[in-house]
Short mmCIF file of C-alpha atoms in Angstrom, two decimals:
data_model
loop_
_atom_site.label_atom_id
_atom_site.label_comp_id
_atom_site.label_asym_id
_atom_site.label_seq_id
_atom_site.Cartn_x
_atom_site.Cartn_y
_atom_site.Cartn_z
CA MET A 1 12.90 8.18 -25.74
CA LYS A 2 13.04 4.57 -25.71
CA HIS A 3 9.40 3.67 -24.70
CA GLY A 4 6.75 2.80 -27.21
CA SER A 5 7.05 -0.85 -27.98
CA VAL A 6 6.01 -3.67 -25.84
CA GLU A 7 9.80 -4.37 -25.30
CA ASP A 8 9.96 -0.97 -23.64
CA MET A 9 7.37 -1.57 -20.96
CA ASP A 10 8.76 -1.36 -17.53
CA ARG A 11 10.76 -4.20 -16.41
CA ILE A 12 13.43 -5.35 -14.16
CA ILE A 13 16.19 -7.51 -15.49
CA ARG A 14 18.56 -9.62 -13.49
CA ALA A 15 22.16 -10.63 -14.24
CA THR A 16 25.00 -12.47 -12.55
CA ALA A 17 28.67 -11.49 -13.21
CA ALA A 18 32.17 -12.75 -12.45
CA ASP A 19 31.13 -16.37 -12.03
CA GLY A 20 28.23 -15.62 -9.75
CA TYR A 21 30.16 -13.40 -7.27
CA ILE A 22 28.36 -10.36 -8.67
CA LYS A 23 24.31 -10.17 -8.72
CA MET A 24 22.81 -7.23 -10.38
CA ALA A 25 19.36 -6.03 -11.06
CA VAL A 26 18.19 -3.08 -13.20
CA ILE A 27 14.70 -1.42 -13.36
CA ASP A 28 13.31 0.69 -16.05
CA ALA A 29 10.31 2.51 -14.42
CA ARG A 30 9.27 5.35 -16.25
CA ASP A 31 5.65 4.62 -16.67
CA THR A 32 5.44 3.47 -13.17
CA VAL A 33 6.74 6.73 -11.93
CA GLN A 34 4.62 8.84 -14.44
CA ARG A 35 1.66 6.74 -13.14
CA ALA A 36 2.42 7.94 -9.38
CA ARG A 37 3.04 11.56 -10.66
CA GLU A 38 -0.44 11.53 -12.18
CA ILE A 39 -2.09 9.80 -9.26
CA HIS A 40 -0.57 11.95 -6.62
CA ARG A 41 -0.05 15.14 -8.65
CA LEU A 42 3.46 15.32 -7.68
CA THR A 43 5.69 18.10 -8.23
CA PRO A 44 8.84 17.50 -9.95
CA THR A 45 11.00 17.35 -6.43
CA ALA A 46 8.10 15.08 -5.18
CA ALA A 47 8.12 12.90 -8.34
CA ALA A 48 11.80 12.32 -7.82
CA ALA A 49 11.56 11.55 -4.28
CA LEU A 50 8.76 8.99 -4.50
CA GLY A 51 9.89 7.74 -7.81
CA ARG A 52 13.38 6.74 -6.41
CA THR A 53 11.56 5.13 -3.38
CA LEU A 54 9.24 3.14 -5.81
CA CYS A 55 12.24 1.88 -7.85
CA ALA A 56 14.00 0.73 -4.67
CA ALA A 57 10.92 -1.02 -3.42
CA SER A 58 10.39 -2.70 -6.72
CA LEU A 59 14.09 -3.92 -7.12
CA MET A 60 13.81 -4.99 -3.47
CA GLY A 61 10.54 -6.80 -3.65
CA ASN A 62 11.53 -8.63 -6.77
CA MET A 63 14.32 -10.22 -4.75
CA LEU A 64 11.80 -12.03 -2.52
CA LYS A 65 11.17 -15.77 -3.12
CA GLU A 66 7.75 -16.27 -1.48
CA ASP A 67 4.93 -15.67 -4.00
CA ASP A 68 2.73 -14.00 -1.84
CA ALA A 69 5.42 -11.88 -0.02
CA SER A 70 5.55 -8.11 0.04
CA LEU A 71 8.14 -5.57 0.97
CA THR A 72 7.57 -1.99 2.29
CA ILE A 73 9.95 1.00 2.33
CA ARG A 74 9.33 3.80 4.60
CA VAL A 75 11.37 6.96 4.40
CA GLN A 76 10.93 9.44 7.34
CA GLY A 77 13.17 12.35 7.19
CA ASP A 78 13.01 16.04 8.78
CA GLY A 79 12.48 17.58 5.49
CA PRO A 80 9.19 19.12 4.08
CA ALA A 81 8.28 16.01 1.86
CA GLY A 82 7.23 14.12 5.05
CA GLN A 83 7.00 10.45 5.26
CA LEU A 84 7.40 8.34 1.90
CA ILE A 85 5.88 4.83 1.35
CA ALA A 86 6.29 2.33 -1.31
CA VAL A 87 4.93 -1.29 -1.25
CA SER A 88 6.04 -4.15 -3.78
CA ASP A 89 4.95 -7.54 -4.28
CA SER A 90 7.24 -10.18 -4.96
CA GLN A 91 7.34 -9.60 -8.78
CA GLY A 92 8.06 -5.85 -8.27
CA ASN A 93 4.77 -4.36 -9.00
CA VAL A 94 4.59 -1.46 -6.68
CA ARG A 95 2.42 1.28 -5.16
CA GLY A 96 3.14 4.26 -2.98
CA LEU A 97 2.39 7.52 -1.67
CA MET A 98 3.94 10.51 0.11
CA GLU A 99 2.84 12.79 3.05
CA ASN A 100 3.45 16.24 0.99
CA PRO A 101 3.18 15.61 -2.67
CA ALA A 102 3.29 19.42 -3.22
CA VAL A 103 6.63 19.84 -1.88
CA ASP A 104 8.84 21.80 -4.44
CA LEU A 105 12.36 23.21 -3.86
CA PRO A 106 14.77 25.14 -6.02
CA LEU A 107 17.18 23.25 -8.27
CA ARG A 108 20.47 22.37 -6.42
CA ALA A 109 23.78 24.08 -7.42
CA ASP A 110 24.48 21.29 -9.81
CA GLY A 111 21.19 21.66 -11.50
CA LYS A 112 19.53 18.53 -10.26
CA LEU A 113 16.11 18.07 -8.01
CA ASP A 114 16.97 18.55 -4.43
CA VAL A 115 15.57 15.28 -3.27
CA GLY A 116 17.91 15.37 -0.24
CA GLY A 117 16.49 18.72 0.93
CA ALA A 118 12.88 17.46 0.43
CA VAL A 119 13.20 14.32 2.28
CA GLY A 120 15.75 15.83 4.78
CA HIS A 121 19.24 14.41 5.97
CA THR A 122 18.15 13.27 9.52
CA GLY A 123 15.78 10.43 10.12
CA MET A 124 15.25 6.71 9.19
CA LEU A 125 14.78 4.27 6.45
CA THR A 126 12.78 1.29 7.37
CA VAL A 127 12.22 -2.02 5.33
CA SER A 128 9.38 -4.42 6.27
CA ARG A 129 9.15 -7.81 4.67
CA ASP A 130 5.97 -9.49 4.87
CA LEU A 131 6.69 -13.24 4.13
CA GLY A 132 3.38 -14.42 5.27
CA LEU A 133 4.67 -15.34 8.75
CA ARG A 134 3.30 -14.39 12.02
CA GLU A 135 5.43 -11.21 12.00
CA PRO A 136 7.19 -9.33 9.31
CA TYR A 137 10.93 -8.90 9.34
CA ILE A 138 11.74 -5.37 9.95
CA GLY A 139 15.06 -3.37 9.79
CA SER A 140 16.09 0.09 9.91
CA VAL A 141 19.01 2.58 9.27
CA ALA A 142 19.58 6.18 10.02
CA LEU A 143 19.35 8.24 6.77
CA VAL A 144 22.81 9.11 5.11
CA SER A 145 21.58 11.66 2.89
CA GLY A 146 17.83 11.68 2.08
CA GLU A 147 18.80 11.07 -1.57
CA ILE A 148 17.22 7.39 -1.21
CA ALA A 149 20.06 5.48 -3.31
CA GLU A 150 22.74 6.10 -0.53
CA ASP A 151 20.17 5.37 2.11
CA VAL A 152 19.10 2.06 0.44
CA THR A 153 22.99 1.19 -0.16
CA ALA A 154 23.37 1.73 3.53
CA TYR A 155 20.63 -0.36 4.65
CA LEU A 156 21.56 -3.36 2.50
CA THR A 157 25.06 -3.05 3.62
CA GLU A 158 24.47 -2.69 7.36
CA SER A 159 20.96 -4.30 7.98
CA GLU A 160 21.29 -7.05 5.40
CA GLN A 161 25.11 -7.62 5.71
CA VAL A 162 25.39 -7.69 1.88
CA PRO A 163 28.19 -5.23 0.29
CA SER A 164 25.88 -3.38 -2.24
CA ALA A 165 25.81 -0.58 -4.46
CA CYS A 166 22.54 1.42 -5.26
CA ALA A 167 21.67 4.00 -8.02
CA LEU A 168 18.38 5.60 -8.54
CA GLY A 169 17.23 8.32 -10.83
CA VAL A 170 14.11 10.15 -12.17
CA LEU A 171 14.61 12.69 -15.05
CA VAL A 172 11.51 15.20 -15.33
CA ASP A 173 10.86 16.82 -18.47
CA THR A 174 10.28 20.37 -19.24
CA ASP A 175 6.68 19.67 -19.33
CA THR A 176 6.86 17.95 -15.89
CA SER A 177 6.34 14.41 -17.23
CA VAL A 178 8.64 11.85 -16.25
CA ARG A 179 11.06 11.12 -19.08
CA ALA A 180 13.10 8.33 -17.40
CA ALA A 181 13.26 6.68 -14.17
CA GLY A 182 14.81 3.54 -12.90
CA GLY A 183 17.91 2.14 -10.92
CA PHE A 184 20.05 -0.68 -10.21
CA ILE A 185 21.44 -2.66 -7.20
CA ALA A 186 24.62 -4.55 -7.68
CA GLN A 187 25.74 -7.15 -4.70
CA LEU A 188 28.68 -8.77 -3.90
CA MET A 189 28.52 -12.58 -2.68
CA PRO A 190 30.75 -13.98 -0.05
CA GLY A 191 34.07 -14.67 -1.27
CA ALA A 192 34.35 -11.84 -3.98
CA ASP A 193 37.69 -10.85 -4.82
CA ASP A 194 39.02 -7.40 -3.83
CA ARG A 195 39.88 -6.69 -7.43
CA LEU A 196 35.98 -7.34 -8.18
CA ILE A 197 35.24 -4.67 -5.68
CA GLU A 198 37.69 -2.17 -7.07
CA THR A 199 36.43 -2.73 -10.66
CA LEU A 200 32.75 -2.25 -9.51
CA GLU A 201 33.62 1.12 -7.91
CA GLU A 202 35.64 2.42 -10.54
CA ASN A 203 32.96 1.45 -13.25
CA ILE A 204 30.19 3.29 -11.10
CA PHE A 205 32.19 6.18 -10.67
CA LEU A 206 33.08 6.54 -14.27
CA MET A 207 29.51 5.58 -15.78
CA ASP A 208 27.50 8.09 -17.56
CA GLN A 209 24.52 9.57 -15.67
CA LEU A 210 21.86 6.88 -14.87
CA THR A 211 18.88 8.59 -16.32
CA THR A 212 20.81 9.56 -19.39
CA ILE A 213 21.65 6.05 -20.06
CA LEU A 214 18.06 4.59 -19.38
CA ASP A 215 16.50 7.52 -21.46
CA GLU A 216 18.90 7.33 -24.59
CA ASP A 217 20.20 3.56 -24.66
CA GLY A 218 17.72 1.53 -22.21
CA ALA A 219 18.23 -0.79 -19.38
CA GLU A 220 20.60 -3.06 -20.86
CA ALA A 221 23.07 -0.42 -21.33
CA VAL A 222 23.36 0.00 -17.51
CA PHE A 223 24.75 -3.56 -17.15
CA ALA A 224 27.55 -2.75 -19.95
CA GLN A 225 28.55 0.41 -17.89
CA VAL A 226 28.55 -1.06 -14.27
CA LEU A 227 29.80 -4.42 -15.30
CA LYS A 228 32.60 -3.20 -17.88
CA GLY A 229 35.20 -5.56 -18.08
CA LEU A 230 33.32 -8.32 -16.42
CA SER A 231 31.66 -11.30 -17.91
CA TYR A 232 28.04 -11.33 -17.17
CA HIS A 233 24.79 -12.82 -18.45
CA ILE A 234 21.28 -11.96 -18.12
CA THR A 235 19.25 -14.52 -16.11
CA GLU A 236 15.72 -13.04 -15.96
CA GLU A 237 13.35 -10.40 -17.19
CA THR A 238 10.19 -9.51 -15.33
CA PRO A 239 7.54 -6.90 -16.37
CA VAL A 240 6.43 -4.58 -13.52
CA ALA A 241 3.94 -1.77 -13.16
CA TYR A 242 2.21 0.62 -10.91
CA ARG A 243 -0.34 -1.73 -9.26
CA CYS A 244 -2.64 -1.16 -6.50
CA LYS A 245 -4.24 -3.90 -4.53
CA CYS A 246 -7.33 -2.09 -3.26
CA GLY A 247 -10.76 -3.15 -3.93
CA ARG A 248 -14.33 -2.79 -2.83
CA GLU A 249 -14.31 -5.93 -0.71
CA ARG A 250 -11.13 -4.85 1.15
CA PHE A 251 -12.49 -1.52 2.19
CA LEU A 252 -15.88 -3.22 3.21
CA ASN A 253 -13.76 -5.29 5.37
CA ALA A 254 -12.06 -2.06 6.73
CA LEU A 255 -15.43 -0.66 7.52
CA LYS A 256 -16.36 -3.88 9.50
CA THR A 257 -13.52 -2.48 11.98
CA ILE A 258 -15.39 0.68 12.67
CA ASP A 259 -17.05 1.14 15.87
CA ARG A 260 -20.92 0.24 15.63
CA ALA A 261 -21.99 3.62 16.87
CA GLU A 262 -20.11 5.46 13.89
CA ILE A 263 -21.77 2.95 11.28
CA PHE A 264 -25.26 3.79 13.05
CA ASP A 265 -24.47 7.67 12.77
CA MET A 266 -23.60 6.96 9.00
CA LEU A 267 -27.06 4.92 8.59
CA ARG A 268 -29.06 7.79 10.38
CA ALA A 269 -27.69 10.37 7.92
CA ARG A 270 -28.82 8.27 4.94
CA GLU A 271 -26.00 9.54 2.85
CA ASP A 272 -23.63 7.45 0.88
CA VAL A 273 -20.11 6.98 2.20
CA GLU A 274 -17.14 7.70 -0.09
CA VAL A 275 -13.94 6.06 0.44
CA VAL A 276 -10.85 6.91 -1.41
CA CYS A 277 -7.74 4.64 -1.69
CA ASP A 278 -4.64 6.69 -0.82
CA PHE A 279 -2.40 4.59 -3.01
CA CYS A 280 -4.22 4.86 -6.38
CA GLY A 281 -6.99 7.49 -5.87
CA THR A 282 -9.87 4.88 -6.71
CA ARG A 283 -13.06 6.09 -5.19
CA TYR A 284 -15.57 3.58 -3.67
CA ILE A 285 -19.28 4.40 -2.94
CA PHE A 286 -21.08 2.57 -0.07
CA THR A 287 -24.85 3.10 -0.06
CA PHE A 288 -27.34 3.07 2.66
CA ASP A 289 -28.36 -0.53 1.63
CA ASP A 290 -24.42 -1.49 1.74
CA LEU A 291 -24.17 -0.37 5.36
CA SER A 292 -27.35 -1.78 6.34
CA ARG A 293 -26.12 -5.29 5.18
CA LEU A 294 -22.83 -4.79 6.96
CA VAL A 295 -24.81 -4.18 10.26
CA GLU A 296 -26.93 -7.22 9.70
CA ALA A 297 -23.65 -9.31 8.93
#
């Protein structure tokens, strides 16, 4: 495995190719997905499903230009996994959750984790971009396969009107830890020659399995295979992580929105109130005095 040094921390690497007609980003997110697996106690199938969604959100969030912007991907299929949610900031730091983290299915006939079966083949993928304006930008597409990458490709091509290719993968080790995780998004800019499209499609068709490349050779090797025969150069590298934005103050503000009668019931019980963050599992305790001050305020 390639992890262990500072250089091998989770990151997104961006590049341009073919005189700027191709833009591509690769994410290596093993630690991010492993953290999600630990927080939510994900089965291998669930780790693959949520892990792919986290990687997609991170890649797309990293495309946002506004510093305080955020991007949310919601995947709602008809499978036993239930809803999946991944939220990214504009750097690519991401957090997520899923409705049924215990979902576990037999391997597919080809020996791979059955993400499509867990997510379901019918449903919607919705992307919400919060750019700090009054209303977020929201776009949706029907699920293509539930395998996440094909669904993200459909969203980018149909809703964003940008011809795109997306691949996502999570490799779960025999001890159920995450051995490799990541993905890429390659996009064609207006005016791209048809031969570029053909080269890109052929390279992606012939490339090695994504998680094998990430595990054995690292993120840079993904560029070499996807952009084989094309001139390209790396333009940016950004560290990313599983990062939650919860905090005591945020939950205290949330308690302010609760009906006053409920707050008084809590006070009469004279018991501490425990609030648990759905994204990271952090527990916050609010005492009788905390609640009293809340009522006074």
